[in-house]
PDB file of C-alpha atoms in Angstrom:
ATOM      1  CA  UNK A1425    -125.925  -5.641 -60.975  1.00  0.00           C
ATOM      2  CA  UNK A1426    -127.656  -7.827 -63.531  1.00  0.00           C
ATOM      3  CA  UNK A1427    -130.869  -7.895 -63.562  1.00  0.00           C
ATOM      4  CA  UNK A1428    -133.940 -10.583 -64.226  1.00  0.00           C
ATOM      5  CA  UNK A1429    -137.008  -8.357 -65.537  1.00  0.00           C
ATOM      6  CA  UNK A1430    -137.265  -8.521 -68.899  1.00  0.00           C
ATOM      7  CA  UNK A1431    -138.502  -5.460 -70.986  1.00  0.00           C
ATOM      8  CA  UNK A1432    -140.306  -5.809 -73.643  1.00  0.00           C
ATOM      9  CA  UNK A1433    -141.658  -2.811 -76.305  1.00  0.00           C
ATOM     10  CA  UNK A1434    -144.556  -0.464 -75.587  1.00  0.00           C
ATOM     11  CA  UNK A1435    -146.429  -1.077 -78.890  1.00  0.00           C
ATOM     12  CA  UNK A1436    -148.946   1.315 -76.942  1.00  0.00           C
ATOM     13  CA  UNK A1437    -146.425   4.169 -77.189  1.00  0.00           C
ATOM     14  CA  UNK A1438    -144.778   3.595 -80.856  1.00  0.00           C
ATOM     15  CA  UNK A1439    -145.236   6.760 -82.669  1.00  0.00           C
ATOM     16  CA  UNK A1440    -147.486   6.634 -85.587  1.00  0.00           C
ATOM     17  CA  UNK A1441    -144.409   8.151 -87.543  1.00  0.00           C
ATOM     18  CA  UNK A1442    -142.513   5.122 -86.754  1.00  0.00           C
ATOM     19  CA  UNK A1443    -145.064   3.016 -87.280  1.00  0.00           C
ATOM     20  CA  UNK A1444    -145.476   4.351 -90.777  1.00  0.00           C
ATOM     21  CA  UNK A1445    -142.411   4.214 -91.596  1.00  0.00           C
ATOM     22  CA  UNK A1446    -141.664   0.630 -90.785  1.00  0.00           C
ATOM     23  CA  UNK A1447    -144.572  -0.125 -93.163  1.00  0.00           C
ATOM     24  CA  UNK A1448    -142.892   1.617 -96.111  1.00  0.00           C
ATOM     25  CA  UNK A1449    -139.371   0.129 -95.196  1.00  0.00           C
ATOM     26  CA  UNK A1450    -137.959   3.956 -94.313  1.00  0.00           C
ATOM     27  CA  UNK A1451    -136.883   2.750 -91.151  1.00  0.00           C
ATOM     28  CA  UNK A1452    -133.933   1.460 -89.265  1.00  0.00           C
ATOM     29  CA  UNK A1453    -133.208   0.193 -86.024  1.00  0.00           C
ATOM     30  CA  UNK A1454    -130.071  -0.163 -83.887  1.00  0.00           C
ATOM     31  CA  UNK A1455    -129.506  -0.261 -80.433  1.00  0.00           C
ATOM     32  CA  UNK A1456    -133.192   0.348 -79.463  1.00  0.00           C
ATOM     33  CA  UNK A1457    -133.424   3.617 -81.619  1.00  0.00           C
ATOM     34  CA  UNK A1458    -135.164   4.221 -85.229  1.00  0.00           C
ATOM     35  CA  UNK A1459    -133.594   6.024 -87.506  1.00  0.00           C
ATOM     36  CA  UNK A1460    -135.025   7.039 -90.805  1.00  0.00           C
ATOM     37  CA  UNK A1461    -133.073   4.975 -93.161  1.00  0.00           C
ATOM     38  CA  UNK A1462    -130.717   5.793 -96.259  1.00  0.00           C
ATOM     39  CA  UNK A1463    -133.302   6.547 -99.514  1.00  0.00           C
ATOM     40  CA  UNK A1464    -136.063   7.356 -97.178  1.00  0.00           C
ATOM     41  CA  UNK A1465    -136.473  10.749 -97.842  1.00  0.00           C
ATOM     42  CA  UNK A1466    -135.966  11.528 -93.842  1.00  0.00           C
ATOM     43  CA  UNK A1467    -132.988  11.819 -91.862  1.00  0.00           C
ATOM     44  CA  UNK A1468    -131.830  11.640 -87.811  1.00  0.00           C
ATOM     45  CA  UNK A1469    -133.636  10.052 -85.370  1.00  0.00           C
ATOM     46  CA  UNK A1470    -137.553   9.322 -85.478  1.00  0.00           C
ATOM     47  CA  UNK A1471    -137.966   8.018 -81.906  1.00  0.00           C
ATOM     48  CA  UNK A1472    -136.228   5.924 -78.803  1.00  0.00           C
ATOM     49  CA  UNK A1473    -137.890   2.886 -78.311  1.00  0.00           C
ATOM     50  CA  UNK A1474    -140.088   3.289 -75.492  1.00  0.00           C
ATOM     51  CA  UNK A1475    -139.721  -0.249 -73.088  1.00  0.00           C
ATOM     52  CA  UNK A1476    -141.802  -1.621 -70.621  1.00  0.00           C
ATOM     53  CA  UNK A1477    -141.559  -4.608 -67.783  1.00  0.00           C
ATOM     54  CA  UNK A1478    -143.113  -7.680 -68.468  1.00  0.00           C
ATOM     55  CA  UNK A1479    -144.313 -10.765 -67.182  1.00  0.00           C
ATOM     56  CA  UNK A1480    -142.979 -12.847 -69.093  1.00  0.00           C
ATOM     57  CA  UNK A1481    -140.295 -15.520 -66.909  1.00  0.00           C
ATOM     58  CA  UNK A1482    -138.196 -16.549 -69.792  1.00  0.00           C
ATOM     59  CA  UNK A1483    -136.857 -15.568 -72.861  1.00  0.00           C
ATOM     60  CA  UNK A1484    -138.944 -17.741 -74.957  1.00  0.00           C
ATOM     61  CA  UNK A1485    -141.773 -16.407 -73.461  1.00  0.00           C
ATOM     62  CA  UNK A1486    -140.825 -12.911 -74.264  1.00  0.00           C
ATOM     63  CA  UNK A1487    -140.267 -13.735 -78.025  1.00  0.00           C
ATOM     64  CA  UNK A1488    -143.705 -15.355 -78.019  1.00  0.00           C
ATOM     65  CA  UNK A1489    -145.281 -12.234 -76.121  1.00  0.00           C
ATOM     66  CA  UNK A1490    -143.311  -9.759 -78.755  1.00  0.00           C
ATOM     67  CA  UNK A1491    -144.343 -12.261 -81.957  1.00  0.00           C
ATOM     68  CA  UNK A1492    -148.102 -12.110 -80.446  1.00  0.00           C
ATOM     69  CA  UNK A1493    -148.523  -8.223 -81.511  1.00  0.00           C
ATOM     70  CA  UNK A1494    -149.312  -6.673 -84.766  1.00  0.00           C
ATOM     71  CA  UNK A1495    -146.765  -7.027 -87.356  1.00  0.00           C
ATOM     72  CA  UNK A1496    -144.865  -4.051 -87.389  1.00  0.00           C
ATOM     73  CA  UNK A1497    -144.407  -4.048 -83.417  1.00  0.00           C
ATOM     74  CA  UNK A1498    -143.182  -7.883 -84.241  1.00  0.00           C
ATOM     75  CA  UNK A1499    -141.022  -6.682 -86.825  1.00  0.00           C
ATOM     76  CA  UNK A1500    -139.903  -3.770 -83.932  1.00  0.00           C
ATOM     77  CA  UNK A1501    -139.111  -5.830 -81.387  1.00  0.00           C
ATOM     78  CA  UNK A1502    -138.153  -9.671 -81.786  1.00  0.00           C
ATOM     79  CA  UNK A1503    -134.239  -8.331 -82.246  1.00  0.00           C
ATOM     80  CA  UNK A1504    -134.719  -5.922 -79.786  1.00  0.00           C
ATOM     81  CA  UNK A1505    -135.933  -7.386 -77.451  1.00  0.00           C
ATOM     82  CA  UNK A1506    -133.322 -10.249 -77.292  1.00  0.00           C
ATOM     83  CA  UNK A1507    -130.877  -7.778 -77.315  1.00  0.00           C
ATOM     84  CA  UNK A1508    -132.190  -6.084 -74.206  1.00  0.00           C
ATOM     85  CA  UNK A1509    -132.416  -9.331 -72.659  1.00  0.00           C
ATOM     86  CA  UNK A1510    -128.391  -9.823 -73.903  1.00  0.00           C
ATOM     87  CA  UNK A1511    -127.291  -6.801 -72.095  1.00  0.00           C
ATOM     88  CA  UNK A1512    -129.381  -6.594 -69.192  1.00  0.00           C
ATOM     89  CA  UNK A1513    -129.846  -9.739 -68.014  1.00  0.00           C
ATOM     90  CA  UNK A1514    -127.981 -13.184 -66.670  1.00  0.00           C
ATOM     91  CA  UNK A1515    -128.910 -14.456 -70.154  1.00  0.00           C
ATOM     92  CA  UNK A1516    -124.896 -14.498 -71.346  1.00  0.00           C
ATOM     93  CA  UNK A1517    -123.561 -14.122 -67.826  1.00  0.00           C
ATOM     94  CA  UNK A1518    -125.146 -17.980 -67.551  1.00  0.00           C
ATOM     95  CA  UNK A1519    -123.698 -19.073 -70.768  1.00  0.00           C
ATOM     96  CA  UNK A1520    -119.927 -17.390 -70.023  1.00  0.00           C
ATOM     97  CA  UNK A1521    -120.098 -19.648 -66.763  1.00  0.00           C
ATOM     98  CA  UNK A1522    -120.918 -23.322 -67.982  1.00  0.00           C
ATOM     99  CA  UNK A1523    -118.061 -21.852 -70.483  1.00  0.00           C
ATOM    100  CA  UNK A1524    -115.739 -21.225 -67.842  1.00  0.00           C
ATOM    101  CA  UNK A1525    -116.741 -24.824 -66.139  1.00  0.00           C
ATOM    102  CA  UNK A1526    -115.784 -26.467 -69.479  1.00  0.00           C
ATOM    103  CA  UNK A1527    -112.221 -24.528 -69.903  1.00  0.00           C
ATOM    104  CA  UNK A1528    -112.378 -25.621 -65.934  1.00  0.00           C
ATOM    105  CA  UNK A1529    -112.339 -29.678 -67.049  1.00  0.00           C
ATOM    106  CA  UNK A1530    -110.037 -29.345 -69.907  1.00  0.00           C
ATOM    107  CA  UNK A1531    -107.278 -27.333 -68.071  1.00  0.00           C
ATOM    108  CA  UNK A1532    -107.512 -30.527 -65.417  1.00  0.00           C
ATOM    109  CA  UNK A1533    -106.048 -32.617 -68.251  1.00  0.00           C
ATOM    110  CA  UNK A1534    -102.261 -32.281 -67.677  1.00  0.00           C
ATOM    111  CA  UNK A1535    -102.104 -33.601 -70.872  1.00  0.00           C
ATOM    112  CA  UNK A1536    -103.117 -30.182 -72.728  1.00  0.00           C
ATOM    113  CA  UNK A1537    -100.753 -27.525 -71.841  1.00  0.00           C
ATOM    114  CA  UNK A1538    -101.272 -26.427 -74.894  1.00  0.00           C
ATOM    115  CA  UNK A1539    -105.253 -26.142 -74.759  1.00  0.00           C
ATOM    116  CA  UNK A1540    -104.505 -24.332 -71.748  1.00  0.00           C
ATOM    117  CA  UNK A1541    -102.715 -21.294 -73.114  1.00  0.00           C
ATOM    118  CA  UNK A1542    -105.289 -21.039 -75.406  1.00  0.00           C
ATOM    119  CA  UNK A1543    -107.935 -21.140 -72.932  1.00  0.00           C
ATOM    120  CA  UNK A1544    -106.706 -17.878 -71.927  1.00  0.00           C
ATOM    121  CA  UNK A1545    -107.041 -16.360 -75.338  1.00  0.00           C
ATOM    122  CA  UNK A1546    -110.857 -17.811 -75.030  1.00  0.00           C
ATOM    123  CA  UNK A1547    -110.968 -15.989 -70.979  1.00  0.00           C
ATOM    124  CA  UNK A1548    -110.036 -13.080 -73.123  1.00  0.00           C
ATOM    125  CA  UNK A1549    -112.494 -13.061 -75.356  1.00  0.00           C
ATOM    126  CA  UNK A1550    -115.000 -13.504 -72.129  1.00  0.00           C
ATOM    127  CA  UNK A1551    -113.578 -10.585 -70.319  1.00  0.00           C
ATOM    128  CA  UNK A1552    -113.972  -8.133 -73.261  1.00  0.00           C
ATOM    129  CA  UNK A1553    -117.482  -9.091 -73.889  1.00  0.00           C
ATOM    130  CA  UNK A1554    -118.356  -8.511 -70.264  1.00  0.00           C
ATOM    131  CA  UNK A1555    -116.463  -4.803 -70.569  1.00  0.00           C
ATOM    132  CA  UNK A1556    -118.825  -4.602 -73.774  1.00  0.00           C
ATOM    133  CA  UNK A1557    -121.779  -5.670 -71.735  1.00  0.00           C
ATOM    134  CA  UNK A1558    -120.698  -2.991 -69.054  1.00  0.00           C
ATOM    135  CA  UNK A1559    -120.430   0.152 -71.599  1.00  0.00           C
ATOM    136  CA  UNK A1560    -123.520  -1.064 -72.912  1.00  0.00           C
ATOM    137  CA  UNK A1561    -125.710  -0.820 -69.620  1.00  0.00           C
ATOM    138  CA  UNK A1562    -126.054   2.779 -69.166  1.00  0.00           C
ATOM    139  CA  UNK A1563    -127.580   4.704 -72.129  1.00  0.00           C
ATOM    140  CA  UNK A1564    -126.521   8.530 -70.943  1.00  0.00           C
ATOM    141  CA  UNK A1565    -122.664   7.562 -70.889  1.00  0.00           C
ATOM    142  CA  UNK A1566    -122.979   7.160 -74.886  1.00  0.00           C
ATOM    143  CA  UNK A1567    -120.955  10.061 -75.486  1.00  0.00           C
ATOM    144  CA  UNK A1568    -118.292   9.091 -72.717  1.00  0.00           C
ATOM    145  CA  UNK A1569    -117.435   5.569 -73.996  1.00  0.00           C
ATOM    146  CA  UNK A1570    -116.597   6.122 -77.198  1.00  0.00           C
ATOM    147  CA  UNK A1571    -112.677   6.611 -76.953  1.00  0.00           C
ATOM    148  CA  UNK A1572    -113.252   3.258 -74.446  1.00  0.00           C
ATOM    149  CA  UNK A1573    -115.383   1.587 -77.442  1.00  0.00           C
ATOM    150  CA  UNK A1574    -113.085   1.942 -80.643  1.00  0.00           C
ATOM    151  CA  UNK A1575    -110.129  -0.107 -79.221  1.00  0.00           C
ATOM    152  CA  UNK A1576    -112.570  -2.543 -77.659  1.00  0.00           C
ATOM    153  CA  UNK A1577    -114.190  -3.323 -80.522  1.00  0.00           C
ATOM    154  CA  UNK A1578    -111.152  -4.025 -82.551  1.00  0.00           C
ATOM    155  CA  UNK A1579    -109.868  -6.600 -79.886  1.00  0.00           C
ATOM    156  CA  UNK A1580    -113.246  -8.548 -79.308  1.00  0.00           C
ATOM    157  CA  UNK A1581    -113.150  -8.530 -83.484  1.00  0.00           C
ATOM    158  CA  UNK A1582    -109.646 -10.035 -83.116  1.00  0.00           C
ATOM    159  CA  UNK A1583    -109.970 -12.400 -80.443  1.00  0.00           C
ATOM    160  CA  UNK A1584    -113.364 -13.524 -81.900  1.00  0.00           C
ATOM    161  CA  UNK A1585    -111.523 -14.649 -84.955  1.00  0.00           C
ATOM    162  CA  UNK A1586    -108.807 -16.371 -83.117  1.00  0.00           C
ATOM    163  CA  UNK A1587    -111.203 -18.575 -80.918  1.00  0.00           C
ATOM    164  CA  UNK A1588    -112.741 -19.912 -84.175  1.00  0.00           C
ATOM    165  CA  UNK A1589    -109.881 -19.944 -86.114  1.00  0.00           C
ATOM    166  CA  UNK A1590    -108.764 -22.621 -82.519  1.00  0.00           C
ATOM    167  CA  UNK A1591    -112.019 -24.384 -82.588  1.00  0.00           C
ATOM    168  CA  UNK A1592    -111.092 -25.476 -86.276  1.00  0.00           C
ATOM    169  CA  UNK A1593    -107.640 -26.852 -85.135  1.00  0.00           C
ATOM    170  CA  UNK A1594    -109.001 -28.352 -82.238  1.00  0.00           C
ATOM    171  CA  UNK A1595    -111.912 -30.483 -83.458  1.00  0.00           C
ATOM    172  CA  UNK A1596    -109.126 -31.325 -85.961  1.00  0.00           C
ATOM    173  CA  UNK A1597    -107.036 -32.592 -83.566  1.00  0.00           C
ATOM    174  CA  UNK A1598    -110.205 -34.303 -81.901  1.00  0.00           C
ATOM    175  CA  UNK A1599    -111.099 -36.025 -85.167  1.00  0.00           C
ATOM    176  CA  UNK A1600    -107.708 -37.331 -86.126  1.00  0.00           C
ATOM    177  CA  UNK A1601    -105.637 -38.144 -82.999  1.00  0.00           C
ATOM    178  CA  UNK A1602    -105.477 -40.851 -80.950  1.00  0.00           C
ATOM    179  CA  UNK A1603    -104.186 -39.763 -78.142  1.00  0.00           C
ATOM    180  CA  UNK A1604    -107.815 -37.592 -77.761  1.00  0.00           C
ATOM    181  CA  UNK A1605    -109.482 -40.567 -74.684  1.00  0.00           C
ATOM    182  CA  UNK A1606    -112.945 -40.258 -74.701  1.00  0.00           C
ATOM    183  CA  UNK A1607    -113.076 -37.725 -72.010  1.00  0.00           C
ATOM    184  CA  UNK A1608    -111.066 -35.348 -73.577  1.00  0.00           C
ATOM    185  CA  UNK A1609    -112.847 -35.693 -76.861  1.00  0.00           C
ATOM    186  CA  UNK A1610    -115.955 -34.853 -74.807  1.00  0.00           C
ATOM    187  CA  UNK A1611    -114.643 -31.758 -72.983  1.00  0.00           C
ATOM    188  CA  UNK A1612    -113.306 -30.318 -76.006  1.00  0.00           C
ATOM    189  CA  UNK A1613    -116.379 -30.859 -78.013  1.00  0.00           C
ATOM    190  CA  UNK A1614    -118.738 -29.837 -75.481  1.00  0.00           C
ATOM    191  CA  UNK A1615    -116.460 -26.731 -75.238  1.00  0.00           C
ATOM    192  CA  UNK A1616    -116.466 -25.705 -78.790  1.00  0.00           C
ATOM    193  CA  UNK A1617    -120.331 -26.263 -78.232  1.00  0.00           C
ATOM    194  CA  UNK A1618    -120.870 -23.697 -75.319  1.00  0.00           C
ATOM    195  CA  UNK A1619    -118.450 -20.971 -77.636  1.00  0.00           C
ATOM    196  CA  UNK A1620    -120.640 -21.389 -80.708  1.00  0.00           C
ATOM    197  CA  UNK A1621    -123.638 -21.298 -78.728  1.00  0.00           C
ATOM    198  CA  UNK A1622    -122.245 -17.459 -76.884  1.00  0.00           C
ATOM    199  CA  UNK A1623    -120.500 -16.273 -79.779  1.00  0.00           C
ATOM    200  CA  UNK A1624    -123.816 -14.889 -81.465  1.00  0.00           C
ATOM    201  CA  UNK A1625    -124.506 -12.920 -78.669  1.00  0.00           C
ATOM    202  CA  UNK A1626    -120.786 -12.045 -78.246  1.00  0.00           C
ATOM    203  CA  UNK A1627    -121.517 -10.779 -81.907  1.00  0.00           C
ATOM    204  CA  UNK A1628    -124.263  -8.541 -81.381  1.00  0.00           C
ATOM    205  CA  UNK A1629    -122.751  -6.875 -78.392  1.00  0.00           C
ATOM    206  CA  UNK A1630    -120.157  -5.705 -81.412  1.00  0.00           C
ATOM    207  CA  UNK A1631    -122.810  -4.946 -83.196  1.00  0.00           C
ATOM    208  CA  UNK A1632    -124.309  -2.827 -80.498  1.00  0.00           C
ATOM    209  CA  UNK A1633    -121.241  -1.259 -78.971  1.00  0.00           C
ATOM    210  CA  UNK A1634    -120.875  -0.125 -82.277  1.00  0.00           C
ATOM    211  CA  UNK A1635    -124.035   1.510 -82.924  1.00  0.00           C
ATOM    212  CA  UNK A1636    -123.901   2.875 -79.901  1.00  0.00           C
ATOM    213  CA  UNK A1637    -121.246   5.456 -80.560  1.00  0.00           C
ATOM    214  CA  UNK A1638    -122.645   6.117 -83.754  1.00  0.00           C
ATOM    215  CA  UNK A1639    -121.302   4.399 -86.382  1.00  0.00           C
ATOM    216  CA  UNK A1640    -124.221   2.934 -87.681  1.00  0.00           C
ATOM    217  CA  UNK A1641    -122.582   1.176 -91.511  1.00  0.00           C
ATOM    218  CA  UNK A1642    -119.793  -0.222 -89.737  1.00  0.00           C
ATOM    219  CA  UNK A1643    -122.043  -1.655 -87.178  1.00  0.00           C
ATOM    220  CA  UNK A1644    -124.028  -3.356 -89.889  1.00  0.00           C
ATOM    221  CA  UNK A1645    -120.928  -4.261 -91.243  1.00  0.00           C
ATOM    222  CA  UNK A1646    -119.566  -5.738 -87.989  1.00  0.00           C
ATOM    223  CA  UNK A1647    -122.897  -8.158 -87.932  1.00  0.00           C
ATOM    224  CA  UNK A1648    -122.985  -9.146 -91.347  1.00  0.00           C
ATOM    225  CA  UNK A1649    -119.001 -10.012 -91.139  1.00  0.00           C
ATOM    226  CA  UNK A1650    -119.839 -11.788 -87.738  1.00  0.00           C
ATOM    227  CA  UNK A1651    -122.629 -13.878 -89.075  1.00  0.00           C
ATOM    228  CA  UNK A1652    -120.499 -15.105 -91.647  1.00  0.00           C
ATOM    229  CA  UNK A1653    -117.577 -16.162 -89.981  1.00  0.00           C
ATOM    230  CA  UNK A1654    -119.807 -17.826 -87.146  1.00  0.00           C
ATOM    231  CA  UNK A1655    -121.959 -19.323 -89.538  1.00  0.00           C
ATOM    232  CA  UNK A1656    -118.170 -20.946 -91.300  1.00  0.00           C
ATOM    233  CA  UNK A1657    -117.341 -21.679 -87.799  1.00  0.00           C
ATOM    234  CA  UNK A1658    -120.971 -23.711 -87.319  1.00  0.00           C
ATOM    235  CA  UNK A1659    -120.427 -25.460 -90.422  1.00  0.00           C
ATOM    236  CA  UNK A1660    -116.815 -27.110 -89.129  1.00  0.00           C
ATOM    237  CA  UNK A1661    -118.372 -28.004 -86.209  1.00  0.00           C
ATOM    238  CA  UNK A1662    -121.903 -29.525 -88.253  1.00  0.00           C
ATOM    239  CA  UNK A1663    -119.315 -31.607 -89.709  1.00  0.00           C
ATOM    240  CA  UNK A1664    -117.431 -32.451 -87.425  1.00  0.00           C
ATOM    241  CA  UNK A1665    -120.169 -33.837 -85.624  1.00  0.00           C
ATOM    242  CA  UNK A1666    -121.747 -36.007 -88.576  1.00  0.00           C
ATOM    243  CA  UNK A1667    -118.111 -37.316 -89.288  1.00  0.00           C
ATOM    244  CA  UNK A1668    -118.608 -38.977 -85.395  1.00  0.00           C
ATOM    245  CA  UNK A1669    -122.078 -39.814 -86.937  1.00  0.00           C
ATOM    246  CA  UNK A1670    -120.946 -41.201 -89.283  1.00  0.00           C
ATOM    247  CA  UNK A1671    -118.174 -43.312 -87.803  1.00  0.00           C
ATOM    248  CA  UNK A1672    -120.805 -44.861 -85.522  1.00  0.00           C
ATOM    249  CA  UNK A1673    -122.863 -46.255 -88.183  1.00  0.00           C
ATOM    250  CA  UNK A1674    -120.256 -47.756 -89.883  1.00  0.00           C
ATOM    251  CA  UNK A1675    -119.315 -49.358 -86.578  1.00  0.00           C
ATOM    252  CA  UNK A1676    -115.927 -47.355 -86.244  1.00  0.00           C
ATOM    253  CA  UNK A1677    -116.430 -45.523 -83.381  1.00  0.00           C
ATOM    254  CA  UNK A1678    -115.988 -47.800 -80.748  1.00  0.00           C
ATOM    255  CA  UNK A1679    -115.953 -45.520 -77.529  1.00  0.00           C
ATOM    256  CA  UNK A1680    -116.510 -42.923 -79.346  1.00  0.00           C
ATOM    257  CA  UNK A1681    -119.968 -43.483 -80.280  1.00  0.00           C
ATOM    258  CA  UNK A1682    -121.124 -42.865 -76.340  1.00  0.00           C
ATOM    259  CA  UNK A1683    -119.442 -39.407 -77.030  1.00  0.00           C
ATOM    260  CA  UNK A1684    -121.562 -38.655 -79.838  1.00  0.00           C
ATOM    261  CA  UNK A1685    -125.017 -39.535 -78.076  1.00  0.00           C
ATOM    262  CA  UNK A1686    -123.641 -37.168 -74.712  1.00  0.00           C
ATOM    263  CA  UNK A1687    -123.247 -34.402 -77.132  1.00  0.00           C
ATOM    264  CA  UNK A1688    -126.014 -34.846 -79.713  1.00  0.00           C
ATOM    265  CA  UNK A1689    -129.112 -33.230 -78.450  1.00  0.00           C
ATOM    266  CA  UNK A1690    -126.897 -30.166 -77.409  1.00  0.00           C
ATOM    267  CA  UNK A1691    -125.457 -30.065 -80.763  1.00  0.00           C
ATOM    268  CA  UNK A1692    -128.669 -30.389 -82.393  1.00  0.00           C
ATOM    269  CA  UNK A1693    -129.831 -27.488 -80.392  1.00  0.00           C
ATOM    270  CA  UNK A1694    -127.011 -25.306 -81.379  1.00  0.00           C
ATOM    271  CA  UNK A1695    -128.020 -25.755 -84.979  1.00  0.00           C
ATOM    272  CA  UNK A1696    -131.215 -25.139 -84.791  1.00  0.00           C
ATOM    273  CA  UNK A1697    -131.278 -22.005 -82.702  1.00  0.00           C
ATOM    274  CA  UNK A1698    -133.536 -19.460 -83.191  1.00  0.00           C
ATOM    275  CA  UNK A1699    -132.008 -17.109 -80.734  1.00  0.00           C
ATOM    276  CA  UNK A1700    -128.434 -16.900 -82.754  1.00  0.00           C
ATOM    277  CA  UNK A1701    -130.463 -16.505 -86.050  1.00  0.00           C
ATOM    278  CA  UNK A1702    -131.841 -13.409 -84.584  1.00  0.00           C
ATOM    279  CA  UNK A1703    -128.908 -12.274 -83.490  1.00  0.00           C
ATOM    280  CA  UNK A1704    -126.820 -12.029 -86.062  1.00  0.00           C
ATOM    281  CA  UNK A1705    -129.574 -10.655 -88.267  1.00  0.00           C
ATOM    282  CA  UNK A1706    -130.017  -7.658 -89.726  1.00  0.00           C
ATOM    283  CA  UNK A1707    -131.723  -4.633 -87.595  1.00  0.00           C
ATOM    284  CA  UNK A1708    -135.580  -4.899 -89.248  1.00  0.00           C
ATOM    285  CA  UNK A1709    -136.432  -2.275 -91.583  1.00  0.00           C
ATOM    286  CA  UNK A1710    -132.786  -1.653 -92.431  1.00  0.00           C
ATOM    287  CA  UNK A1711    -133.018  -0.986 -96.051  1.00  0.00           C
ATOM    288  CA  UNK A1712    -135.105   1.726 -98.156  1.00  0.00           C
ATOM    289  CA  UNK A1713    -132.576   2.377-100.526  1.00  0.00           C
TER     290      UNK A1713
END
C-alpha cells in the first residue's frame, strides 16, 4: 500500500567517508546507495543511505527541508529524496489518475477511434511503470527481480518512445485539422500535458529499476537518453503551444484562443518544473574520472 510519510536523509548519520568523498567528487549515487565512483581511487559500495521520517506535508516542503542542510547533504539528497517520494508515495499514483481521467474524456469522443487504440498503448505505458514502481518498493528482493527487470525495462523504453513519438502526431493533427472542435483540441492538449508532466518520473523509475539490479552505466545511460528524448518531446509541445499563442494575437484563433488561456498556466508549469529537471538529472557526484 502506498504510503504518505515522506523520508528524507539522516545528514546526522552520513559517514564521514561519504561525506569526504562527495567533497572531492569520488562519489556516486544511485538508487539511495554511494558508490565510490570510476577514477576515484576506491571501489564497491561506501554506504546505504540512511533515511528518516519527516514532517514535512508536501513535496515542496521536503525539497526545501533537504536544500536547508549543508551542501554536501543538499547535494546527497535533493534527487534522492524525490525519488523516494516517486516510489513510495501517491506522488505518480495521483498524476497516472488525472491521466487516466483525460484518456477517460477523449475515448468519449466517438469521433477518435483512432486516439482510442492508442490510448491503450499510453494504459500500457501506465501499467509497466506501476510494475516498475512495485519491484522498486522492497529493497531485499534486489536479487530476485532481476530476470523480472531486464524485459521490463526494455518495454517501458519502447512504449516510452511510442507515446512521444504519438504526442508529435497528435498535436499535429490538433494544429492543422479542422475537424479538431474546441473540446477535443482541449482534451488532447491537456492530455499530452499530464504525459509530459509523468513521463520524467516514468523516466527515473528506468533509471532506478536499472540501478537496482546493478547495472549502474546503462542506468546512467537510460537517464541521459530519457532526458533527451523528453526534453525533444517538451520542445514540440513548447511550440505547439506558442503557435496557439501566436494565432491569438494575430486574431486567428477564434475559439481557439479560450483553449489556449484553459491550458496556459498548466503549460507554463510544465515548463518550468523543477521536479522533472531533477529527475532526469544526473545522480550528484557522478563523475571523478
Amino acid at each position: 500500500m502506498l504510503q504518505e510519510t515522506i523520508w528524507i536523509i539522516d545528514q546526522a548519520k552520513l559517514k564521514p567517508v561519504l561525506i569526504q568523498a562527495m567533497a572531492e567528487g569520488k562519489a556516486a549515487i544511485h538508487d539511495g546507495v554511494a558508490y565510490w565512483a570510476e577514477g576515484s581511487g576506491g571501489s564497491g559500495i561506501i554506504q546505504h543511505l540512511p533515511f528518516k521520517e519527516s514532517a514535512a506535508k508536501s513535496v515542496e516542503e521536503a525539497l526545501k527541508m533537504a536544500q536547508a542542510t549543508t551542501v554536501i547533504a543538499a547535494a546527497v539528497s535533493t534527487g534522492i529524496i524525490l525519488a523516494a517520494i516517486v516510489v513510495q508515495t501517491k506522488y505518480l499514483a495521483k498524476k497516472l489518475d488525472k491521466i487516466q481521467a483525460a484518456v477517460d474524456v477523449i475515448a468519449q469522443d466517438v469521433r477518435s477511434q483512432h486516439i482510442v487504440f492508442y490510448m491503450g498503448k499510453i494504459s500500457e505505458y501506465v501499467g509497466l511503470v506501476e510494475a516498475a514502481r512495485t519491484l522498486l518498493q522492497d529493497r531485499s528482493l534486489a536479487s530476485e527481480i532481476r530476470e523480472l527487470a531486464i524485459p521490463l525495462l526494455t518495454s517501458m523504453a519502447a512504449k516510452r518512445n511510442e507515446i512521444l513519438s504519438f504526442i508529435d502526431n497528435i498535436l499535429a493533427m490538433a494544429k492543422s485539422s479542422k475537424d479538431v472542435s474546441p473540446t477535443h483540441l482541449t482534451s488532447i492538449t491537456n492530455f499530452a500535458q499530464l504525459m509530459l508532466d509523468m513521463m520524467p518520473a516514468g523516466i527515473h523509475i528506468e533509471y532506478l529499476l536499472c540501478a537496482r539490479i546493478g547495472k549502474l552505466r546503462l542506468a546512467e545511460h537510460i537517464l541521459l537518453d530519457g532526458a533527451g528524448r523528453f526534453n525533444d518531446g517538451l520542445q514540440v509541445f513548447r511550440r505547439f503551444m506558442n503557435g496557439l499563442h501566436q494565432e491569438m494575437i494575430r486574431g486567428g484563433a477564434g475559439a481557439r484562443s479560450e483553449v489556449y488561456r484553459s491550458l496556459e498556466a498548466n503549460a507554463r508549469q510544465l515548463f518550468q518544473s523543477e521536479h522533472g529537471k531533477i529527475l532526469l538529472s544526473l545522480p550528484a557526484g557522478r563523475a571523478a574520472s
